[in-house]
Short mmCIF file of C-alpha atoms and ligand atoms in Angstrom, two decimals:
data_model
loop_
_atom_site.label_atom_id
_atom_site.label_comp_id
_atom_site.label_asym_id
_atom_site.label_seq_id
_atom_site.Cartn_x
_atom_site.Cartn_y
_atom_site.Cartn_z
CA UNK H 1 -59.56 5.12 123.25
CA UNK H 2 -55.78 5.57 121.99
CA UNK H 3 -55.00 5.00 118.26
CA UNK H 4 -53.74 1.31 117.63
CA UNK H 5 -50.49 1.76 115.77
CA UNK H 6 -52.04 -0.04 113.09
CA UNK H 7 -53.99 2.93 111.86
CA UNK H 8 -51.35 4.71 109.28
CA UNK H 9 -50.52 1.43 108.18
CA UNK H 10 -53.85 -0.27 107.09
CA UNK H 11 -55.06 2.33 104.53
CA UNK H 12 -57.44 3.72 106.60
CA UNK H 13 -59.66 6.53 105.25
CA UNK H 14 -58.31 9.30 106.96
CA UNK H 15 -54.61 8.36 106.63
CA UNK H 16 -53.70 5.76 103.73
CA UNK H 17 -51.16 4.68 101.85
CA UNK H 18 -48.42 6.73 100.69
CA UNK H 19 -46.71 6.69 97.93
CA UNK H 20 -44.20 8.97 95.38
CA UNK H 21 -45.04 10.01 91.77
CA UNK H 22 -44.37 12.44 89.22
CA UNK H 23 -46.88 15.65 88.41
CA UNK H 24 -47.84 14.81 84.85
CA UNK H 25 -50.84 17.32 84.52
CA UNK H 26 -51.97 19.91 86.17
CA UNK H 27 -55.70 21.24 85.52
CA UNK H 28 -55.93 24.35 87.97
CA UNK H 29 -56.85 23.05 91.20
CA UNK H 30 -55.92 18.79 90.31
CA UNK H 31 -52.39 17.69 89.80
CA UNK H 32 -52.77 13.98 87.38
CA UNK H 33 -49.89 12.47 89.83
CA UNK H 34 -48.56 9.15 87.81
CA UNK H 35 -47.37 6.56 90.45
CA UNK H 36 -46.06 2.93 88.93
CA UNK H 37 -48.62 3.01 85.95
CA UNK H 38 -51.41 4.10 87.30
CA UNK H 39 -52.82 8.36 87.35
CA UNK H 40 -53.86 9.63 90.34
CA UNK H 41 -56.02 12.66 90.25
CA UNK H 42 -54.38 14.31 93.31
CA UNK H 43 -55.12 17.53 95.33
CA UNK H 44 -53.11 20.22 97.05
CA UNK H 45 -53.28 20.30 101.49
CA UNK H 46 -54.30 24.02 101.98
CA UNK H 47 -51.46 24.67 104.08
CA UNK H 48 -49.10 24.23 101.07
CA UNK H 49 -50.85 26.71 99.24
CA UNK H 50 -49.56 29.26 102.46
CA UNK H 51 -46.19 28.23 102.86
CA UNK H 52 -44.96 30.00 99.62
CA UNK H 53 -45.43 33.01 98.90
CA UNK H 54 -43.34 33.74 95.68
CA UNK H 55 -44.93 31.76 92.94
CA UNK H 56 -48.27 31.42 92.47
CA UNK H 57 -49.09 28.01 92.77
CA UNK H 58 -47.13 25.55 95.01
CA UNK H 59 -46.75 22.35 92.64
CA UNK H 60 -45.50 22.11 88.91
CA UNK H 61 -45.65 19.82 86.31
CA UNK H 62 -42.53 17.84 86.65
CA UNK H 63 -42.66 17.78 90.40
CA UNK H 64 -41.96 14.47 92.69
CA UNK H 65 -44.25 14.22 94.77
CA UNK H 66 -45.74 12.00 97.69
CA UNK H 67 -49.73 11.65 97.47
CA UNK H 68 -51.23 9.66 99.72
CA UNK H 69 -53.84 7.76 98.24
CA UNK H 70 -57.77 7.76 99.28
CA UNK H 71 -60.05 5.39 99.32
CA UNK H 72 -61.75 6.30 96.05
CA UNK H 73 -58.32 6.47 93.58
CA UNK H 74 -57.44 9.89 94.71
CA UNK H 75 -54.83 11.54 96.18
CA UNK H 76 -53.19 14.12 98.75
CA UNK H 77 -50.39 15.63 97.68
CA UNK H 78 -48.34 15.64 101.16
CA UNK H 79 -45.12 16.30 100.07
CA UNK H 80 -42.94 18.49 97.64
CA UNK H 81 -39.79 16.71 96.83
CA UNK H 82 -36.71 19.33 95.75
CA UNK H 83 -36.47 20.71 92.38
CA UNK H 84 -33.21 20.58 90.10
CA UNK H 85 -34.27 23.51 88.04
CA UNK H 86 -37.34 25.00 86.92
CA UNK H 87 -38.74 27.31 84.10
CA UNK H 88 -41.10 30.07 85.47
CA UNK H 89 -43.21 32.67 83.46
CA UNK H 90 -44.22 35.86 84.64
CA UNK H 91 -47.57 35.20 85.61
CA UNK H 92 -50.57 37.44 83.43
CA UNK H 93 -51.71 40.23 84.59
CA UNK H 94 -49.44 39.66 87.76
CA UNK H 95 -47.48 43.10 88.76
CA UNK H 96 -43.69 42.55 87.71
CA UNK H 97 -41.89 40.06 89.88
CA UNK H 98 -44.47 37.82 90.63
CA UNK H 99 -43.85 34.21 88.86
CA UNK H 100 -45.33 31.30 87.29
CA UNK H 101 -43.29 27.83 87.68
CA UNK H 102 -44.54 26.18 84.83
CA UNK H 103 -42.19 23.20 84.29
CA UNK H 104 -39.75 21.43 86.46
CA UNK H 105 -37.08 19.08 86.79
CA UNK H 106 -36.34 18.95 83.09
CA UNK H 107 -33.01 16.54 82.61
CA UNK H 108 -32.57 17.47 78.96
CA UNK H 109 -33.68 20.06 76.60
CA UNK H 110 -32.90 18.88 72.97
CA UNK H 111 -32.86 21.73 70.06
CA UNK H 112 -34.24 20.39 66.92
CA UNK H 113 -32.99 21.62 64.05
CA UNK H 114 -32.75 20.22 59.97
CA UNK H 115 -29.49 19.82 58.10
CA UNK H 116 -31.19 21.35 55.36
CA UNK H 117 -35.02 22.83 54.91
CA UNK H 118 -34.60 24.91 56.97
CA UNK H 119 -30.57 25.36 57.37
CA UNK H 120 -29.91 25.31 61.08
CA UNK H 121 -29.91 28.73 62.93
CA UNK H 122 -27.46 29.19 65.30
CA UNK H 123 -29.41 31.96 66.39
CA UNK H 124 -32.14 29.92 67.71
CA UNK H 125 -29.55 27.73 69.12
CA UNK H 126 -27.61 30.00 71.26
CA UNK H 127 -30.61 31.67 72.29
CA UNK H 128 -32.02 28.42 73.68
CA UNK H 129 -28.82 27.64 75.15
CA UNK H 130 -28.75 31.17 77.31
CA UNK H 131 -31.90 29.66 79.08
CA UNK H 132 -30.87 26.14 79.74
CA UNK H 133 -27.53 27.55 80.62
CA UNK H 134 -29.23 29.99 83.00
CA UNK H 135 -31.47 27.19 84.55
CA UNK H 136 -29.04 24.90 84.94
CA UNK H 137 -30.31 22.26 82.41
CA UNK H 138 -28.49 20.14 79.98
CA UNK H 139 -28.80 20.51 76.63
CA UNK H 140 -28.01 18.64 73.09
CA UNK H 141 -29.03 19.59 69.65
CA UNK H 142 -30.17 16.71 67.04
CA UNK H 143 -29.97 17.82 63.29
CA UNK H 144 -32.72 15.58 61.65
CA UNK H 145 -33.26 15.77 57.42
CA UNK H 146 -29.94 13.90 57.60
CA UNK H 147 -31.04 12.31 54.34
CA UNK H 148 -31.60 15.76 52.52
CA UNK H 149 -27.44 16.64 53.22
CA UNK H 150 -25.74 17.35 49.81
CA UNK H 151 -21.94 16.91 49.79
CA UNK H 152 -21.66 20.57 49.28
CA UNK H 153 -23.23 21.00 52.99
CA UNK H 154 -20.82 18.47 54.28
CA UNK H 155 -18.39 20.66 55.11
CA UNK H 156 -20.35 23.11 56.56
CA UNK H 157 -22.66 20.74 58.59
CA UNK H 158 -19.20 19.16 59.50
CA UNK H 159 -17.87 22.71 61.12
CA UNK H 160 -21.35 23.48 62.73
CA UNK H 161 -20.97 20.00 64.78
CA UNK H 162 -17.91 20.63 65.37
CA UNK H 163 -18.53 23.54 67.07
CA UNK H 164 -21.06 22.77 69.46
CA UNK H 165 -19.74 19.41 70.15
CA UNK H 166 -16.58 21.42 71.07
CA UNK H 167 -18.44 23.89 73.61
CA UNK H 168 -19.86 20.53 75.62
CA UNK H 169 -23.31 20.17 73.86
CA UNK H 170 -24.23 16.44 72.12
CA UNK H 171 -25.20 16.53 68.47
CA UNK H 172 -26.97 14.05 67.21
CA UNK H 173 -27.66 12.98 63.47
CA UNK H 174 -31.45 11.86 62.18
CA UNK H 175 -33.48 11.21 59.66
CA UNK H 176 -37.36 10.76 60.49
CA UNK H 177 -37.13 9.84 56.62
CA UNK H 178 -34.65 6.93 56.65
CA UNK H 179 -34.34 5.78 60.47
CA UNK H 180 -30.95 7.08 61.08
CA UNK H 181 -29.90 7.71 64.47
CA UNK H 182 -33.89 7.19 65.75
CA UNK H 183 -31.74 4.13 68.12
CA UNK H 184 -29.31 7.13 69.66
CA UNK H 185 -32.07 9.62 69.74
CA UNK H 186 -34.63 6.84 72.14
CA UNK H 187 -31.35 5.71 74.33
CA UNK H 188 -31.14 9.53 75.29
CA UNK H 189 -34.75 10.22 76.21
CA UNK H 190 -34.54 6.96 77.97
CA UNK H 191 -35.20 7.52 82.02
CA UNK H 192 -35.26 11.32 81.48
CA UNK H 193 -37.68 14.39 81.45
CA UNK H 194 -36.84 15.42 77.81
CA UNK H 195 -38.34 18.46 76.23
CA UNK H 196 -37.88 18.71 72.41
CA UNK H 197 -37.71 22.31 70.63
CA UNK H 198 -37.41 23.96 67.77
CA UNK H 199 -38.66 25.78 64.90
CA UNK H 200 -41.59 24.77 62.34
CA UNK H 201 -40.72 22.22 59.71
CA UNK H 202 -37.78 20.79 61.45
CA UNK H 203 -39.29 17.73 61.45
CA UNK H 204 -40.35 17.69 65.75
CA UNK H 205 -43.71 15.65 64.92
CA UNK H 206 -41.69 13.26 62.66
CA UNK H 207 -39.57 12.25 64.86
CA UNK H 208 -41.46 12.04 67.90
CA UNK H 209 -43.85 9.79 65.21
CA UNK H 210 -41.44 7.68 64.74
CA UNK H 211 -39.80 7.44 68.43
CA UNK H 212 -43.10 6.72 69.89
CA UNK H 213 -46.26 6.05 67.34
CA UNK H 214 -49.44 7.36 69.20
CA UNK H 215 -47.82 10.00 71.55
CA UNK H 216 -50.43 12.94 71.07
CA UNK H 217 -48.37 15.89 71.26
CA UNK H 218 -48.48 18.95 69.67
CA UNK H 219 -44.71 19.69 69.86
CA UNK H 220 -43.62 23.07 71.32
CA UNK H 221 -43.40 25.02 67.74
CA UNK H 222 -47.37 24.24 67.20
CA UNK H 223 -47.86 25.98 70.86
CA UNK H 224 -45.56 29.11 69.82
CA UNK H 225 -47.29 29.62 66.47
CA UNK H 226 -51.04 29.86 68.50
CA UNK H 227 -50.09 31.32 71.56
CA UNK H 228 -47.83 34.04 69.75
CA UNK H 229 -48.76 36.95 71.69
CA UNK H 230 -50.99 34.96 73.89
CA UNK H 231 -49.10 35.50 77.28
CA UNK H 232 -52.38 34.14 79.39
CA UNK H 233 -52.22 30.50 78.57
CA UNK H 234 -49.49 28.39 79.61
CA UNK H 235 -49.30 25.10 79.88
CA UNK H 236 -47.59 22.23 80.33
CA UNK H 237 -47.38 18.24 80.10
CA UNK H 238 -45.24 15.14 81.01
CA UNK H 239 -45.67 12.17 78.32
CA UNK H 240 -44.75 8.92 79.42
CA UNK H 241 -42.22 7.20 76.84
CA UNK H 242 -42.88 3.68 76.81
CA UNK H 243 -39.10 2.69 77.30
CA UNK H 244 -39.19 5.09 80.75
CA UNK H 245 -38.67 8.72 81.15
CA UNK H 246 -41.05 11.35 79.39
CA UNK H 247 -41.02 14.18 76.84
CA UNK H 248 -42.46 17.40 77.90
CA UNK H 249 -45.23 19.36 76.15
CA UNK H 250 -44.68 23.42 77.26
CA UNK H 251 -44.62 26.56 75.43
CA UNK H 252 -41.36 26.74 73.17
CA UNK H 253 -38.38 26.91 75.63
CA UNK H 254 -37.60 30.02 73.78
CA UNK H 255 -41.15 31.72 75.26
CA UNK H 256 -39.29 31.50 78.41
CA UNK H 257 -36.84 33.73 77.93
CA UNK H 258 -34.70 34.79 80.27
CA UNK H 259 -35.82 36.06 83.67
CA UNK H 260 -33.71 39.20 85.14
CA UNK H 261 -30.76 38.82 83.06
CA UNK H 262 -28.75 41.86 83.37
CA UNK H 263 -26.08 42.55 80.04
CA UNK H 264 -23.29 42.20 81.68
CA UNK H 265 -24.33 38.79 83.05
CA UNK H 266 -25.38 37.31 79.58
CA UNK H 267 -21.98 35.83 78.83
CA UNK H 268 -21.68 33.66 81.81
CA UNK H 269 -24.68 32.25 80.08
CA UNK H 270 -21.85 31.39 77.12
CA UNK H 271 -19.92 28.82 78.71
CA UNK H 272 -16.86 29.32 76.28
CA UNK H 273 -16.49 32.79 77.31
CA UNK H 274 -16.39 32.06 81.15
CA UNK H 275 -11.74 31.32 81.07
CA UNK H 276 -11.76 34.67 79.00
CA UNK H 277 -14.07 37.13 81.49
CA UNK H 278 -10.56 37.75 83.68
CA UNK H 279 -8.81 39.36 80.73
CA UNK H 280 -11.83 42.14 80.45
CA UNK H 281 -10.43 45.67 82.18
CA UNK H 282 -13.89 45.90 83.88
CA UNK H 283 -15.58 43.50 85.82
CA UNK H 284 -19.30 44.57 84.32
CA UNK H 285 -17.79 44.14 80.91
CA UNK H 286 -20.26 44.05 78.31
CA UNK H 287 -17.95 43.03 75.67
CA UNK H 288 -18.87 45.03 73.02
CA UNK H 289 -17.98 48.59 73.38
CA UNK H 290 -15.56 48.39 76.06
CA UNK H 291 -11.74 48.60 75.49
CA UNK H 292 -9.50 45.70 76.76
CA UNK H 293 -11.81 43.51 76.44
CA UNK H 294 -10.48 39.40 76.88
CA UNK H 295 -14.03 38.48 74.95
CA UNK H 296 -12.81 40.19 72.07
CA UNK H 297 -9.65 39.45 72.38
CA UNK H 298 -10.18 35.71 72.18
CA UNK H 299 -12.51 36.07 69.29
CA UNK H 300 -9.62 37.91 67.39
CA UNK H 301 -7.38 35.05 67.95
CA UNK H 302 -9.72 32.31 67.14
CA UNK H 303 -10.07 31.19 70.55
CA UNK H 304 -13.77 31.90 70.68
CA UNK H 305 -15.69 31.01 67.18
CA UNK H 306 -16.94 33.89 65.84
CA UNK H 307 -20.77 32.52 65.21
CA UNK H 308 -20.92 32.74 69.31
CA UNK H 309 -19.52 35.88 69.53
CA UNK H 310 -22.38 37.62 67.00
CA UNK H 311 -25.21 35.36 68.30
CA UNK H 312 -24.07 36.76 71.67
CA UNK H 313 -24.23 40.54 70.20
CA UNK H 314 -27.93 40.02 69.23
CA UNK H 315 -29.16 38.31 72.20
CA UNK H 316 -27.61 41.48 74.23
CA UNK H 317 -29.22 43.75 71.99
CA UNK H 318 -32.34 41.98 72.46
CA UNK H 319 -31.59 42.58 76.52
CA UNK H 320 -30.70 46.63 75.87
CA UNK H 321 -34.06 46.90 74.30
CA UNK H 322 -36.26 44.72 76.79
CA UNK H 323 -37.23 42.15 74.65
CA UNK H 324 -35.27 38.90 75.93
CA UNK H 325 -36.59 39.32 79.26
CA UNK H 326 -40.47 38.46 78.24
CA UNK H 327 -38.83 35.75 76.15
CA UNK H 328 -40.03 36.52 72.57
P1 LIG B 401 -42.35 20.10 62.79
O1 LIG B 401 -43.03 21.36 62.32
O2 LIG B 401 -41.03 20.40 63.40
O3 LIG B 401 -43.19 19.23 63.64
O4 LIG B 401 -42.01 19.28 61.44
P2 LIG B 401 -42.78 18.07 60.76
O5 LIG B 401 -42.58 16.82 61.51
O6 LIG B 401 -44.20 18.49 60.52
O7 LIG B 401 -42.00 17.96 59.38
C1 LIG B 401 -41.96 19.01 58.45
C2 LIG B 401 -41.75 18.40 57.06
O8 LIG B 401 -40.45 17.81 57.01
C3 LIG B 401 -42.73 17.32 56.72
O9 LIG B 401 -43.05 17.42 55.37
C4 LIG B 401 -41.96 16.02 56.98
O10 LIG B 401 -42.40 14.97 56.20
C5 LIG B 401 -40.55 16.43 56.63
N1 LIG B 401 -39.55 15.67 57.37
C6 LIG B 401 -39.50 15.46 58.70
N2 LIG B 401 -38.41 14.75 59.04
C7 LIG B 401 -37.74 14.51 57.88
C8 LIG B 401 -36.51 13.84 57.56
O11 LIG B 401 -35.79 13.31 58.41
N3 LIG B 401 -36.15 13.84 56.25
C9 LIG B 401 -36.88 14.42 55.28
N4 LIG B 401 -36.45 14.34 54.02
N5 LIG B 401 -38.05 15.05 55.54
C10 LIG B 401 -38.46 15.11 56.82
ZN1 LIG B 402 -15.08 41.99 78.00
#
């Protein structure tokens, strides 16, 4: 007897309903696949598992997907919908080369810092911003403790926003403490994959209290202090924000590092640099040692701030001596 057309159509057992979702979880061999409201504890076809052979496992937190849904509330993950970026790991104990995707599609990566206790560190910033830059994700900083500003910082705090406003990059003003800018902060996670980072005592698990009371995460600096040094475990997590859109649990963006950055490629990573790279006499210009130099030259007139420039310095050092690279 021929098939009635009627078969993929009806929810039959063997081919049921299909339907699209987002990979909240993974737990080795299940993907938690969230479709409408609802979780659907999903496996991966074995052919997908063949088709590629670069990373290590074929679906990522983060991913769209299609399942299609059995009979007892599980699913088939059928399809793989294209990424817009993605943040691999080398995988442990892999030989060199060999990756780990561990989070993808990420629409926003928002650096965390305080306006006072700690003092923001452009340091941490720019280093941040090589690996969003690199991986093609947006980025924003929010300076929370808004309420702990003296007037003496003003000015200060006043030239820091400036200059990251200036290079392209939101900055948003908070207070956990008083409320202040909470209203901005929830309108930009709204409909996005947001991951929050940023040192300890920043204020992360305030503000993510007071965005959305009852979302049990462990922000990203709790997951670098324990798994410093603890390359093996990586995880990560999509939590669903009850306006739409969700904030992602993974190791501190900075653990990521940046994956075969060569020095002479670093400042394309510094998006204020790019309209000055012409001006360097050579085209691998590292722009620290070598003569004619437009980097350099556009720090000396005041064209490129000078907090850039020396955050760019360390980060290349950090590349010369193999450090960046495994993202510490
Ligand atoms: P995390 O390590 O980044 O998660 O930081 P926490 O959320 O644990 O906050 C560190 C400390 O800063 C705690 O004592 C908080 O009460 C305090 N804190 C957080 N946000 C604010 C804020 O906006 N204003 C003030 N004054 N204190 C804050
Ligand atoms: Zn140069």
């Amino acid at each position: 007897m021929s098939r009635p057309d009627t078969h993929y159509t009806t929810g039959a057992r063997d081919d049921g309903d299909q339907a699209d979702g987002v990979v909240i979880r993974s737990t080795g061999s299940w993907y938690d696949v969230r479709v409408g409201e609802d979780v659907i504890p999903s496996k991966v076809r074995g052919k997908f598992r063949l088709r590629d052979d670069v990373d290590t496992n074929p679906v990522a937190v983060g991913d769209r997907v299609t399942v299609r849904l059995n009979e007892d509330r599980t699913g088939f993950i059928t399809e793989i919908h294209e990424r817009t970026n993605q943040l691999s790991r080398r995988a442990a104990g892999r030989r060199v080369g060999r990756e780990s995707v561990i989070i993808v599609n990420i629409d926003f990566v928002w650096i965390i810092q305080s306006a006072r206790m700690p003092a923001p560190n452009p340091g941490f910033i720019d280093r941040v911003l090589v690996t969003t830059e690199a991986h093609d994700i947006r980025a924003g900083l929010v300076l929370n403790k808004m309420d702990l500003l003296r007037k003496s910082d003003r000015e200060a705090f006043e030239s820091f926003r400036a200059l990251y406003e200036g290079l392209g990059y939101p900055v948003l003003a908070t207070s956990a403490e008083t409320g202040r800018g909470i209203q901005t902060l929830r309108e930009q996670l709204q409909g996005r994959t947001s991951v929050l980072t940023g040192p300890s005592g920043v204020g992360k698990s305030s503000l993510l209290n007071v965005l959305e009371p009852g979302l049990d995460i462990k922000t990203a600096d709790v997951s670098e202090k324990t798994r410093k040094g603890r390359h093996t475990t990586t995880y990560a997590a999509l939590f669903p924000l009850s306006g739409g859109g969700y904030i992602a649990d993974t190791p501190g963006i900075r653990e990521f590092g940046v994956l075969h950055v060569e020095p002479w490629e670093l400042s394309h990573y510094f998006i204020e640099f790019e309209t000055h790279l012409e001006h360097c006499r050579f085209p691998t210009c590292t722009h620290d040692h070598e003569p004619d130099c437009g980097v350099k030259a556009a720090v000396d007139a005041g064209d490129v701030d000078a907090r850039r420039y020396r955050s760019y310095l360390n980060i290349l050092d950090s590349i010369r001596r193999g450090e960046h690279d495994v993202g510490r």
